[in-house]
PDB file of C-alpha atoms and ligand atoms in Angstrom:
ATOM      1  CA  UNK J   1    -249.184-152.107 -23.117  1.00 79.00           C
ATOM      2  CA  UNK J   2    -245.807-151.082 -24.554  1.00 87.00           C
ATOM      3  CA  UNK J   3    -247.598-149.234 -27.381  1.00 92.00           C
ATOM      4  CA  UNK J   4    -249.599-147.353 -24.785  1.00 95.00           C
ATOM      5  CA  UNK J   5    -246.435-146.194 -22.974  1.00 96.00           C
ATOM      6  CA  UNK J   6    -244.658-145.259 -26.213  1.00 96.00           C
ATOM      7  CA  UNK J   7    -247.625-143.075 -27.081  1.00 96.00           C
ATOM      8  CA  UNK J   8    -247.695-141.737 -23.527  1.00 97.00           C
ATOM      9  CA  UNK J   9    -244.031-140.659 -23.681  1.00 97.00           C
ATOM     10  CA  UNK J  10    -244.517-139.197 -27.174  1.00 97.00           C
ATOM     11  CA  UNK J  11    -247.367-136.977 -25.968  1.00 96.00           C
ATOM     12  CA  UNK J  12    -245.497-136.120 -22.738  1.00 97.00           C
ATOM     13  CA  UNK J  13    -242.504-135.043 -24.862  1.00 97.00           C
ATOM     14  CA  UNK J  14    -244.681-132.828 -27.068  1.00 96.00           C
ATOM     15  CA  UNK J  15    -246.394-131.155 -24.101  1.00 95.00           C
ATOM     16  CA  UNK J  16    -243.171-130.597 -22.136  1.00 96.00           C
ATOM     17  CA  UNK J  17    -241.520-129.591 -25.427  1.00 96.00           C
ATOM     18  CA  UNK J  18    -243.925-126.718 -25.888  1.00 93.00           C
ATOM     19  CA  UNK J  19    -242.959-125.551 -22.374  1.00 93.00           C
ATOM     20  CA  UNK J  20    -239.248-125.950 -23.248  1.00 96.00           C
ATOM     21  CA  UNK J  21    -239.783-123.672 -26.268  1.00 94.00           C
ATOM     22  CA  UNK J  22    -241.052-120.952 -23.930  1.00 91.00           C
ATOM     23  CA  UNK J  23    -238.146-121.521 -21.517  1.00 94.00           C
ATOM     24  CA  UNK J  24    -235.569-121.394 -24.332  1.00 94.00           C
ATOM     25  CA  UNK J  25    -237.091-118.180 -25.709  1.00 91.00           C
ATOM     26  CA  UNK J  26    -237.559-116.408 -22.369  1.00 91.00           C
ATOM     27  CA  UNK J  27    -234.568-117.339 -20.178  1.00 92.00           C
ATOM     28  CA  UNK J  28    -231.975-115.374 -22.220  1.00 91.00           C
ATOM     29  CA  UNK J  29    -234.270-112.317 -22.019  1.00 87.00           C
ATOM     30  CA  UNK J  30    -234.688-112.808 -18.263  1.00 85.00           C
ATOM     31  CA  UNK J  31    -238.461-112.974 -18.477  1.00 78.00           C
ATOM     32  CA  UNK J  32    -239.152-116.620 -17.688  1.00 76.00           C
ATOM     33  CA  UNK J  33    -241.373-115.876 -14.715  1.00 72.00           C
ATOM     34  CA  UNK J  34    -243.135-112.832 -16.106  1.00 70.00           C
ATOM     35  CA  UNK J  35    -246.865-113.260 -15.908  1.00 63.00           C
ATOM     36  CA  UNK J  36    -247.680-112.247 -19.468  1.00 67.00           C
ATOM     37  CA  UNK J  37    -249.149-114.887 -21.714  1.00 74.00           C
ATOM     38  CA  UNK J  38    -247.487-116.139 -24.867  1.00 80.00           C
ATOM     39  CA  UNK J  39    -247.867-113.660 -27.678  1.00 82.00           C
ATOM     40  CA  UNK J  40    -247.243-113.385 -31.417  1.00 85.00           C
ATOM     41  CA  UNK J  41    -243.748-111.859 -31.867  1.00 80.00           C
ATOM     42  CA  UNK J  42    -245.006-109.856 -34.886  1.00 86.00           C
ATOM     43  CA  UNK J  43    -248.295-108.277 -33.757  1.00 89.00           C
ATOM     44  CA  UNK J  44    -247.954-108.972 -29.991  1.00 85.00           C
ATOM     45  CA  UNK J  45    -251.482-110.369 -29.881  1.00 87.00           C
ATOM     46  CA  UNK J  46    -251.915-112.567 -26.778  1.00 87.00           C
ATOM     47  CA  UNK J  47    -252.574-116.141 -27.809  1.00 87.00           C
ATOM     48  CA  UNK J  48    -255.612-118.065 -26.547  1.00 86.00           C
ATOM     49  CA  UNK J  49    -255.445-121.648 -25.370  1.00 85.00           C
ATOM     50  CA  UNK J  50    -256.536-123.008 -28.763  1.00 87.00           C
ATOM     51  CA  UNK J  51    -253.638-121.205 -30.441  1.00 87.00           C
ATOM     52  CA  UNK J  52    -251.172-122.822 -28.043  1.00 86.00           C
ATOM     53  CA  UNK J  53    -251.886-126.532 -28.557  1.00 87.00           C
ATOM     54  CA  UNK J  54    -248.522-128.130 -29.351  1.00 87.00           C
ATOM     55  CA  UNK J  55    -248.140-129.151 -33.040  1.00 87.00           C
ATOM     56  CA  UNK J  56    -251.915-128.964 -33.739  1.00 88.00           C
ATOM     57  CA  UNK J  57    -252.355-125.173 -33.664  1.00 89.00           C
ATOM     58  CA  UNK J  58    -249.387-124.654 -35.960  1.00 90.00           C
ATOM     59  CA  UNK J  59    -250.713-127.252 -38.426  1.00 89.00           C
ATOM     60  CA  UNK J  60    -254.321-125.997 -38.371  1.00 90.00           C
ATOM     61  CA  UNK J  61    -253.218-122.366 -38.856  1.00 90.00           C
ATOM     62  CA  UNK J  62    -250.839-123.477 -41.668  1.00 89.00           C
ATOM     63  CA  UNK J  63    -247.902-121.936 -39.828  1.00 90.00           C
ATOM     64  CA  UNK J  64    -249.344-118.404 -39.667  1.00 92.00           C
ATOM     65  CA  UNK J  65    -250.538-116.101 -36.880  1.00 91.00           C
ATOM     66  CA  UNK J  66    -254.375-115.989 -36.886  1.00 89.00           C
ATOM     67  CA  UNK J  67    -254.357-112.209 -36.437  1.00 90.00           C
ATOM     68  CA  UNK J  68    -251.576-110.743 -38.568  1.00 91.00           C
ATOM     69  CA  UNK J  69    -251.036-113.733 -40.922  1.00 89.00           C
ATOM     70  CA  UNK J  70    -247.262-113.498 -40.418  1.00 90.00           C
ATOM     71  CA  UNK J  71    -245.379-116.777 -40.556  1.00 89.00           C
ATOM     72  CA  UNK J  72    -244.548-118.545 -37.295  1.00 86.00           C
ATOM     73  CA  UNK J  73    -241.083-120.110 -37.268  1.00 88.00           C
ATOM     74  CA  UNK J  74    -241.364-123.859 -37.939  1.00 89.00           C
ATOM     75  CA  UNK J  75    -238.532-124.420 -35.429  1.00 91.00           C
ATOM     76  CA  UNK J  76    -240.974-124.501 -32.507  1.00 91.00           C
ATOM     77  CA  UNK J  77    -243.363-127.213 -33.714  1.00 93.00           C
ATOM     78  CA  UNK J  78    -240.345-129.077 -35.092  1.00 95.00           C
ATOM     79  CA  UNK J  79    -238.715-129.044 -31.660  1.00 95.00           C
ATOM     80  CA  UNK J  80    -241.958-130.194 -30.002  1.00 95.00           C
ATOM     81  CA  UNK J  81    -242.032-133.084 -32.426  1.00 96.00           C
ATOM     82  CA  UNK J  82    -238.340-133.763 -31.716  1.00 96.00           C
ATOM     83  CA  UNK J  83    -238.940-133.996 -27.960  1.00 97.00           C
ATOM     84  CA  UNK J  84    -241.972-136.225 -28.525  1.00 97.00           C
ATOM     85  CA  UNK J  85    -239.929-138.610 -30.681  1.00 97.00           C
ATOM     86  CA  UNK J  86    -236.886-138.503 -28.400  1.00 97.00           C
ATOM     87  CA  UNK J  87    -238.995-139.202 -25.283  1.00 97.00           C
ATOM     88  CA  UNK J  88    -240.688-142.147 -27.040  1.00 97.00           C
ATOM     89  CA  UNK J  89    -237.332-143.459 -28.341  1.00 96.00           C
ATOM     90  CA  UNK J  90    -235.792-143.177 -24.870  1.00 96.00           C
ATOM     91  CA  UNK J  91    -238.583-145.268 -23.389  1.00 96.00           C
ATOM     92  CA  UNK J  92    -238.374-147.765 -26.248  1.00 95.00           C
ATOM     93  CA  UNK J  93    -234.640-148.211 -25.743  1.00 93.00           C
ATOM     94  CA  UNK J  94    -234.504-148.137 -21.913  1.00 94.00           C
ATOM     95  CA  UNK J  95    -237.972-149.142 -20.660  1.00 93.00           C
ATOM     96  CA  UNK J  96    -238.738-148.313 -17.043  1.00 94.00           C
ATOM     97  CA  UNK J  97    -235.100-148.383 -15.962  1.00 94.00           C
ATOM     98  CA  UNK J  98    -233.787-145.720 -13.608  1.00 95.00           C
ATOM     99  CA  UNK J  99    -231.633-144.537 -16.518  1.00 95.00           C
ATOM    100  CA  UNK J 100    -234.731-143.366 -18.394  1.00 97.00           C
ATOM    101  CA  UNK J 101    -234.556-140.373 -16.071  1.00 97.00           C
ATOM    102  CA  UNK J 102    -231.092-139.411 -17.383  1.00 97.00           C
ATOM    103  CA  UNK J 103    -232.213-139.796 -21.020  1.00 97.00           C
ATOM    104  CA  UNK J 104    -235.240-137.533 -20.456  1.00 98.00           C
ATOM    105  CA  UNK J 105    -233.082-134.971 -18.621  1.00 98.00           C
ATOM    106  CA  UNK J 106    -230.616-134.856 -21.522  1.00 98.00           C
ATOM    107  CA  UNK J 107    -233.372-134.506 -24.160  1.00 98.00           C
ATOM    108  CA  UNK J 108    -235.000-131.716 -22.128  1.00 98.00           C
ATOM    109  CA  UNK J 109    -231.724-129.832 -21.675  1.00 98.00           C
ATOM    110  CA  UNK J 110    -230.866-130.124 -25.375  1.00 98.00           C
ATOM    111  CA  UNK J 111    -234.324-128.917 -26.436  1.00 98.00           C
ATOM    112  CA  UNK J 112    -234.063-125.702 -24.382  1.00 97.00           C
ATOM    113  CA  UNK J 113    -230.453-125.068 -25.413  1.00 97.00           C
ATOM    114  CA  UNK J 114    -231.125-125.568 -29.131  1.00 97.00           C
ATOM    115  CA  UNK J 115    -234.009-123.059 -29.031  1.00 96.00           C
ATOM    116  CA  UNK J 116    -231.875-120.425 -27.233  1.00 96.00           C
ATOM    117  CA  UNK J 117    -228.859-121.045 -29.428  1.00 95.00           C
ATOM    118  CA  UNK J 118    -230.831-120.816 -32.693  1.00 93.00           C
ATOM    119  CA  UNK J 119    -232.744-117.709 -31.583  1.00 92.00           C
ATOM    120  CA  UNK J 120    -230.040-115.724 -29.717  1.00 93.00           C
ATOM    121  CA  UNK J 121    -226.730-117.602 -30.280  1.00 92.00           C
ATOM    122  CA  UNK J 122    -226.649-118.125 -26.514  1.00 93.00           C
ATOM    123  CA  UNK J 123    -226.451-121.273 -24.405  1.00 95.00           C
ATOM    124  CA  UNK J 124    -227.916-119.873 -21.170  1.00 95.00           C
ATOM    125  CA  UNK J 125    -225.887-120.428 -17.978  1.00 95.00           C
ATOM    126  CA  UNK J 126    -229.038-120.729 -15.892  1.00 95.00           C
ATOM    127  CA  UNK J 127    -230.229-123.692 -17.973  1.00 96.00           C
ATOM    128  CA  UNK J 128    -226.790-125.364 -17.804  1.00 97.00           C
ATOM    129  CA  UNK J 129    -226.512-124.925 -14.036  1.00 97.00           C
ATOM    130  CA  UNK J 130    -230.041-126.245 -13.480  1.00 97.00           C
ATOM    131  CA  UNK J 131    -229.431-129.430 -15.492  1.00 97.00           C
ATOM    132  CA  UNK J 132    -225.833-129.863 -14.236  1.00 97.00           C
ATOM    133  CA  UNK J 133    -227.235-129.954 -10.707  1.00 97.00           C
ATOM    134  CA  UNK J 134    -229.887-132.580 -11.552  1.00 97.00           C
ATOM    135  CA  UNK J 135    -227.428-134.695 -13.572  1.00 97.00           C
ATOM    136  CA  UNK J 136    -224.916-134.583 -10.706  1.00 95.00           C
ATOM    137  CA  UNK J 137    -227.533-135.893  -8.279  1.00 96.00           C
ATOM    138  CA  UNK J 138    -228.449-138.581 -10.800  1.00 97.00           C
ATOM    139  CA  UNK J 139    -224.798-139.618 -11.209  1.00 95.00           C
ATOM    140  CA  UNK J 140    -224.322-139.857  -7.427  1.00 94.00           C
ATOM    141  CA  UNK J 141    -227.269-142.269  -7.309  1.00 95.00           C
ATOM    142  CA  UNK J 142    -226.199-144.168 -10.452  1.00 94.00           C
ATOM    143  CA  UNK J 143    -222.444-143.709 -11.034  1.00 93.00           C
ATOM    144  CA  UNK J 144    -220.619-144.692 -14.220  1.00 92.00           C
ATOM    145  CA  UNK J 145    -218.126-147.544 -13.854  1.00 85.00           C
ATOM    146  CA  UNK J 146    -215.405-146.589 -12.847  1.00 90.00           C
ATOM    147  CA  UNK J 147    -216.814-143.813 -10.659  1.00 87.00           C
ATOM    148  CA  UNK J 148    -214.170-141.248 -11.691  1.00 92.00           C
ATOM    149  CA  UNK J 149    -215.210-141.480 -15.383  1.00 93.00           C
ATOM    150  CA  UNK J 150    -217.760-138.702 -14.744  1.00 95.00           C
ATOM    151  CA  UNK J 151    -215.180-136.340 -13.267  1.00 95.00           C
ATOM    152  CA  UNK J 152    -212.659-137.172 -16.006  1.00 96.00           C
ATOM    153  CA  UNK J 153    -215.400-136.687 -18.649  1.00 96.00           C
ATOM    154  CA  UNK J 154    -216.316-133.280 -17.233  1.00 96.00           C
ATOM    155  CA  UNK J 155    -212.663-132.218 -17.133  1.00 96.00           C
ATOM    156  CA  UNK J 156    -211.979-133.449 -20.645  1.00 96.00           C
ATOM    157  CA  UNK J 157    -215.138-131.752 -21.969  1.00 96.00           C
ATOM    158  CA  UNK J 158    -213.929-128.476 -20.515  1.00 96.00           C
ATOM    159  CA  UNK J 159    -210.269-128.734 -21.554  1.00 95.00           C
ATOM    160  CA  UNK J 160    -210.962-130.269 -24.986  1.00 92.00           C
ATOM    161  CA  UNK J 161    -213.391-127.534 -26.002  1.00 92.00           C
ATOM    162  CA  UNK J 162    -211.087-124.833 -24.602  1.00 92.00           C
ATOM    163  CA  UNK J 163    -208.338-126.166 -26.869  1.00 91.00           C
ATOM    164  CA  UNK J 164    -210.672-126.095 -29.909  1.00 86.00           C
ATOM    165  CA  UNK J 165    -211.693-122.505 -29.100  1.00 87.00           C
ATOM    166  CA  UNK J 166    -208.042-121.426 -29.016  1.00 89.00           C
ATOM    167  CA  UNK J 167    -207.001-123.370 -32.139  1.00 88.00           C
ATOM    168  CA  UNK J 168    -210.070-122.476 -34.243  1.00 79.00           C
ATOM    169  CA  UNK J 169    -210.189-118.887 -32.942  1.00 77.00           C
ATOM    170  CA  UNK J 170    -213.854-118.893 -32.068  1.00 70.00           C
ATOM    171  CA  UNK J 171    -215.303-121.849 -33.989  1.00 73.00           C
ATOM    172  CA  UNK J 172    -216.951-122.709 -30.686  1.00 82.00           C
ATOM    173  CA  UNK J 173    -217.786-120.478 -27.743  1.00 86.00           C
ATOM    174  CA  UNK J 174    -217.809-120.473 -23.952  1.00 89.00           C
ATOM    175  CA  UNK J 175    -221.350-121.843 -23.906  1.00 92.00           C
ATOM    176  CA  UNK J 176    -220.290-124.864 -25.955  1.00 93.00           C
ATOM    177  CA  UNK J 177    -217.421-125.443 -23.523  1.00 94.00           C
ATOM    178  CA  UNK J 178    -219.720-125.445 -20.483  1.00 96.00           C
ATOM    179  CA  UNK J 179    -222.203-127.676 -22.299  1.00 97.00           C
ATOM    180  CA  UNK J 180    -219.500-130.249 -23.132  1.00 97.00           C
ATOM    181  CA  UNK J 181    -218.449-130.177 -19.465  1.00 97.00           C
ATOM    182  CA  UNK J 182    -221.983-131.173 -18.426  1.00 97.00           C
ATOM    183  CA  UNK J 183    -222.170-133.819 -21.180  1.00 98.00           C
ATOM    184  CA  UNK J 184    -218.791-135.262 -20.142  1.00 97.00           C
ATOM    185  CA  UNK J 185    -219.977-135.522 -16.574  1.00 97.00           C
ATOM    186  CA  UNK J 186    -223.231-137.203 -17.646  1.00 97.00           C
ATOM    187  CA  UNK J 187    -221.759-139.683 -20.160  1.00 97.00           C
ATOM    188  CA  UNK J 188    -218.160-140.283 -19.070  1.00 96.00           C
ATOM    189  CA  UNK J 189    -214.944-140.090 -21.094  1.00 95.00           C
ATOM    190  CA  UNK J 190    -215.653-142.644 -23.864  1.00 94.00           C
ATOM    191  CA  UNK J 191    -219.087-141.408 -24.892  1.00 96.00           C
ATOM    192  CA  UNK J 192    -217.950-137.801 -24.517  1.00 97.00           C
ATOM    193  CA  UNK J 193    -215.231-138.381 -27.117  1.00 95.00           C
ATOM    194  CA  UNK J 194    -217.800-139.946 -29.477  1.00 96.00           C
ATOM    195  CA  UNK J 195    -220.207-137.010 -28.850  1.00 96.00           C
ATOM    196  CA  UNK J 196    -217.467-134.539 -29.586  1.00 94.00           C
ATOM    197  CA  UNK J 197    -216.374-136.311 -32.759  1.00 94.00           C
ATOM    198  CA  UNK J 198    -219.955-136.629 -34.079  1.00 96.00           C
ATOM    199  CA  UNK J 199    -220.820-133.004 -33.230  1.00 95.00           C
ATOM    200  CA  UNK J 200    -217.776-131.662 -35.081  1.00 91.00           C
ATOM    201  CA  UNK J 201    -218.332-134.018 -38.037  1.00 94.00           C
ATOM    202  CA  UNK J 202    -222.044-133.171 -38.422  1.00 95.00           C
ATOM    203  CA  UNK J 203    -221.414-129.473 -37.700  1.00 92.00           C
ATOM    204  CA  UNK J 204    -218.692-129.184 -40.317  1.00 90.00           C
ATOM    205  CA  UNK J 205    -220.705-131.060 -42.950  1.00 93.00           C
ATOM    206  CA  UNK J 206    -223.820-128.965 -42.263  1.00 91.00           C
ATOM    207  CA  UNK J 207    -221.832-125.695 -42.346  1.00 87.00           C
ATOM    208  CA  UNK J 208    -220.325-126.600 -45.722  1.00 89.00           C
ATOM    209  CA  UNK J 209    -223.767-127.409 -47.130  1.00 91.00           C
ATOM    210  CA  UNK J 210    -225.299-124.205 -45.689  1.00 87.00           C
ATOM    211  CA  UNK J 211    -222.414-122.121 -47.057  1.00 85.00           C
ATOM    212  CA  UNK J 212    -222.573-123.701 -50.521  1.00 87.00           C
ATOM    213  CA  UNK J 213    -226.337-123.025 -50.595  1.00 87.00           C
ATOM    214  CA  UNK J 214    -225.541-119.460 -49.454  1.00 78.00           C
ATOM    215  CA  UNK J 215    -227.930-119.811 -46.502  1.00 77.00           C
ATOM    216  CA  UNK J 216    -225.113-118.517 -44.310  1.00 76.00           C
ATOM    217  CA  UNK J 217    -222.053-116.493 -45.233  1.00 72.00           C
ATOM    218  CA  UNK J 218    -218.479-117.600 -44.683  1.00 68.00           C
ATOM    219  CA  UNK J 219    -218.108-115.045 -41.883  1.00 71.00           C
ATOM    220  CA  UNK J 220    -221.400-115.659 -40.084  1.00 73.00           C
ATOM    221  CA  UNK J 221    -220.999-117.717 -36.958  1.00 76.00           C
ATOM    222  CA  UNK J 222    -223.239-120.781 -36.970  1.00 83.00           C
ATOM    223  CA  UNK J 223    -224.749-121.794 -33.612  1.00 89.00           C
ATOM    224  CA  UNK J 224    -223.080-125.043 -32.637  1.00 90.00           C
ATOM    225  CA  UNK J 225    -225.562-126.124 -29.947  1.00 94.00           C
ATOM    226  CA  UNK J 226    -227.829-128.099 -32.319  1.00 95.00           C
ATOM    227  CA  UNK J 227    -224.877-130.192 -33.546  1.00 96.00           C
ATOM    228  CA  UNK J 228    -223.726-130.864 -29.993  1.00 96.00           C
ATOM    229  CA  UNK J 229    -227.276-131.997 -29.186  1.00 97.00           C
ATOM    230  CA  UNK J 230    -227.494-134.361 -32.187  1.00 96.00           C
ATOM    231  CA  UNK J 231    -223.974-135.723 -31.673  1.00 97.00           C
ATOM    232  CA  UNK J 232    -224.455-136.324 -27.957  1.00 97.00           C
ATOM    233  CA  UNK J 233    -227.833-138.044 -28.281  1.00 96.00           C
ATOM    234  CA  UNK J 234    -226.471-140.280 -31.063  1.00 96.00           C
ATOM    235  CA  UNK J 235    -223.467-141.073 -28.860  1.00 96.00           C
ATOM    236  CA  UNK J 236    -225.671-141.721 -25.830  1.00 96.00           C
ATOM    237  CA  UNK J 237    -227.849-144.245 -27.669  1.00 94.00           C
ATOM    238  CA  UNK J 238    -225.388-145.744 -30.181  1.00 93.00           C
ATOM    239  CA  UNK J 239    -221.930-144.742 -28.889  1.00 90.00           C
ATOM    240  CA  UNK J 240    -220.913-148.178 -27.617  1.00 88.00           C
ATOM    241  CA  UNK J 241    -221.948-149.839 -30.911  1.00 89.00           C
ATOM    242  CA  UNK J 242    -220.048-147.132 -32.832  1.00 89.00           C
ATOM    243  CA  UNK J 243    -216.882-147.676 -30.768  1.00 90.00           C
ATOM    244  CA  UNK J 244    -217.079-151.458 -31.251  1.00 89.00           C
ATOM    245  CA  UNK J 245    -217.711-151.101 -34.966  1.00 89.00           C
ATOM    246  CA  UNK J 246    -214.824-148.650 -35.344  1.00 87.00           C
ATOM    247  CA  UNK J 247    -212.360-150.767 -33.375  1.00 85.00           C
ATOM    248  CA  UNK J 248    -213.603-153.941 -35.105  1.00 85.00           C
ATOM    249  CA  UNK J 249    -212.978-152.550 -38.566  1.00 81.00           C
ATOM    250  CA  UNK J 250    -209.357-151.581 -37.878  1.00 74.00           C
ATOM    251  CA  UNK J 251    -207.982-154.173 -35.467  1.00 66.00           C
TER     252      UNK J 251
HETATM  253 ZN1  LIG D 301    -249.467-111.994 -35.189  1.00 64.86          ZN
END
């Protein structure tokens, strides 16, 4: 039965993920609720249902538009796959606990934000406000112990990122600051600090690799949202083990 539910959450993640791609692409342009169907960004051909099947269409068309043969960015099927895996992993780690809801909310928020940040270098306010609202309701129903850890986490997320922005002169932006505020509220002080540390560590390492491969220039800003997403999910699932391991190896 467990296998059935793992598969169920994997497929749910892929299907919702393909919707999150659309949300992440359309919200910053203010056209989320426009009626027009999904279209190829190169030739503007409207896509039929069989060109919109998550993962499958991309694979069957070898990553190209069926009409103009231009390449489709692999980010979108990759993100669908990511949400599928992350949904399945959340269920595997939490089962049918109430907290599964929080895990799925976080994965969903990160998916949309990563798409917007990679495409436009924007973490949309509307998306943050929407998820902040849901996470706040969740945290009222299932508070962290002690209850003020959420408020302290939110405050620290805000102030900590603000400090980084001032010190690094724009290494992170206002969107990152608001995102860390939401994460701090969702995870509390301890896991926020781990999220922050992991995001900066992974972000710095990835930037150095990308710069040495000349994929990005020294002056180009790199969107930080994807690193915040990876760092926070790792902290959410493994943060406590990481803290114990770290403290255990020094004291
Ligand atoms: Zn096309």
